XYZ file of C-alpha atoms in Angstrom:
207
model
C 99.077 105.656 81.993
C 97.413 102.811 83.857
C 93.538 103.204 82.644
C 94.107 104.272 79.020
C 91.733 102.628 77.013
C 91.585 102.758 73.093
C 93.910 106.305 73.481
C 91.834 107.373 75.877
C 91.470 107.714 79.759
C 87.791 106.984 80.412
C 85.494 108.298 83.168
C 85.502 104.896 84.765
C 89.341 104.644 84.776
C 89.207 108.353 86.044
C 87.471 107.195 88.861
C 89.321 104.487 89.591
C 92.293 105.762 90.165
C 91.006 108.966 91.948
C 89.205 106.489 94.981
C 92.968 104.515 94.899
C 94.909 107.709 95.842
C 92.149 108.659 98.016
C 91.707 105.841 100.308
C 96.088 104.708 100.040
C 98.003 107.752 99.434
C 96.096 111.504 99.293
C 98.613 113.538 99.080
C 98.659 116.182 96.318
C 101.617 114.866 94.441
C 99.587 111.928 93.426
C 96.888 113.499 92.354
C 99.094 115.662 90.506
C 101.423 113.088 88.758
C 99.447 110.175 88.858
C 96.321 111.447 87.361
C 96.128 115.316 86.295
C 99.524 115.189 84.700
C 99.160 112.102 82.673
C 95.210 113.147 81.877
C 96.626 116.030 79.989
C 99.343 114.591 78.494
C 96.847 111.847 77.094
C 94.270 115.065 76.110
C 96.938 116.556 73.900
C 98.959 113.416 72.649
C 98.251 114.551 69.127
C 99.770 117.972 69.913
C 103.546 117.451 69.934
C 103.777 121.012 70.429
C 102.118 121.328 73.779
C 104.260 120.004 76.974
C 102.855 119.675 80.450
C 105.604 120.434 82.750
C 106.176 120.104 86.417
C 107.370 123.137 87.896
C 106.364 122.580 91.672
C 109.558 122.724 92.747
C 110.696 125.673 90.519
C 110.888 128.050 93.889
C 112.090 131.459 93.973
C 116.261 130.307 94.735
C 115.829 128.250 91.326
C 116.066 131.232 89.138
C 119.359 131.364 87.124
C 120.984 132.632 84.037
C 119.606 129.425 82.390
C 115.977 129.765 84.114
C 113.164 132.542 84.854
C 109.945 132.024 86.778
C 108.493 135.268 85.788
C 106.228 134.238 83.162
C 104.402 131.499 85.444
C 105.446 132.530 88.846
C 105.634 134.966 91.393
C 105.152 134.747 95.164
C 103.425 131.280 94.277
C 104.443 128.404 92.228
C 102.272 126.478 90.214
C 102.154 122.496 90.197
C 101.907 122.494 86.322
C 102.050 124.249 83.311
C 101.011 124.058 79.423
C 103.594 125.490 77.365
C 103.975 125.670 73.762
C 107.888 124.200 72.823
C 109.392 124.138 76.512
C 112.717 124.329 77.089
C 114.315 124.783 80.681
C 116.515 127.319 79.145
C 112.796 129.318 79.121
C 114.468 133.195 78.319
C 114.013 131.979 74.742
C 110.374 130.987 74.841
C 107.628 133.703 74.426
C 105.660 135.075 77.272
C 102.573 133.686 75.101
C 103.759 130.832 74.747
C 102.521 129.766 78.491
C 99.204 128.497 77.917
C 97.757 127.823 81.383
C 99.244 126.801 85.043
C 97.570 124.321 86.851
C 96.917 124.155 90.701
C 96.493 120.817 92.292
C 94.928 120.179 95.293
C 94.084 117.067 97.225
C 90.402 116.454 97.477
C 90.652 114.780 100.837
C 93.619 117.116 102.342
C 92.715 120.532 100.728
C 88.853 119.915 98.678
C 88.057 122.991 96.517
C 84.697 122.841 97.870
C 85.871 124.693 101.002
C 86.917 128.184 100.496
C 90.738 128.943 101.154
C 92.481 132.303 101.459
C 95.508 131.037 100.703
C 94.054 129.023 97.410
C 92.453 132.148 96.391
C 95.641 133.990 96.436
C 97.577 131.577 94.769
C 94.930 131.675 91.522
C 94.855 135.533 91.911
C 99.101 135.595 91.515
C 98.834 133.729 88.250
C 96.070 135.751 86.712
C 98.354 138.602 87.654
C 100.889 138.030 85.592
C 98.780 137.110 82.542
C 98.269 133.682 82.990
C 94.956 131.575 82.903
C 94.686 129.269 85.517
C 93.388 125.696 85.948
C 92.383 124.653 89.631
C 91.685 120.740 90.301
C 91.029 118.422 93.053
C 90.087 115.847 90.605
C 86.590 116.285 92.180
C 86.164 119.898 90.852
C 87.997 121.554 88.290
C 87.907 125.566 87.912
C 88.984 127.385 85.206
C 90.010 131.193 85.320
C 90.918 133.845 82.641
C 90.036 131.676 79.526
C 86.588 133.522 79.550
C 85.040 136.559 81.711
C 83.923 134.335 83.897
C 85.222 131.428 85.547
C 83.896 128.419 84.538
C 83.659 125.167 86.618
C 82.917 121.408 86.428
C 82.130 119.374 89.734
C 81.531 115.375 90.267
C 79.131 116.485 92.733
C 75.988 118.027 93.409
C 74.913 121.046 95.551
C 75.380 119.333 99.407
C 77.570 116.466 99.004
C 79.974 116.270 101.783
C 83.644 115.257 100.721
C 84.839 115.441 104.707
C 82.759 114.801 107.777
C 84.953 114.546 110.919
C 82.340 111.852 112.502
C 82.810 109.532 109.703
C 84.734 107.226 107.535
C 85.516 109.947 104.899
C 87.149 107.061 102.314
C 84.207 104.936 103.007
C 81.616 107.760 102.137
C 82.941 108.444 99.085
C 83.494 104.916 97.791
C 80.032 104.554 98.097
C 79.516 107.558 95.972
C 81.329 106.467 93.347
C 79.472 103.296 93.177
C 76.141 105.109 93.003
C 73.806 105.747 90.026
C 74.242 109.839 90.997
C 78.101 109.551 90.361
C 77.876 107.348 86.888
C 75.611 109.835 85.578
C 78.370 112.391 85.333
C 80.183 110.761 82.861
C 78.087 113.462 80.961
C 80.392 116.004 82.481
C 83.208 114.146 81.966
C 83.147 114.620 78.490
C 82.451 118.081 78.626
C 85.095 118.743 80.794
C 87.714 117.279 78.119
C 85.980 118.996 75.688
C 86.807 121.939 77.177
C 89.982 121.751 77.743
C 90.460 120.941 74.800
C 88.702 123.473 73.055
C 90.182 126.408 75.172
C 93.927 125.283 75.174
C 93.665 124.209 71.674
C 92.505 128.492 70.874
C 95.063 129.953 72.948
C 97.617 127.721 70.687
C 96.251 128.791 67.823
C 96.742 132.643 69.125
C 100.317 131.990 69.901
């Protein structure tokens, strides 16, 4: 993955990737497969039994004798799975082997600093089938079902506007990325990586 240094993705390079796709191609799929998926793979690079799987196109019509969605999807389909010893022929995989589902949003098209009913319904639908949920637009990460209350990490402070119809969104954000305020968010980055590592490792031990 681009941006990996000494086997790790640094906050600086995460920011570079985020800024790149916000300003050049802000489709959700880029944040999903160019940032979040390889980031998670890098976190668990030493745990070969954990797979990060793209299931974003496993719609209801993909049900078959080989594959079932019942353990990770219902009316909605998540983008990624964190799962133990993945096989597409997943009817042999235990329900408990599904460690979490991941729902990714574009920070430009669907930012998490704005509450949307559709997103809330997605998250609730995954919780209803017993899945823990990671929701992110790469600027904010929210974790549901890992503890009694949701846990969130965000790389901006209250009052920061991600999108303003009267201004150049990308330019404003790029200035923020270069600010001292944003650089101080590296502590939050470290906390985020530790939280993901610890909570998923704990789930893995309980399987």
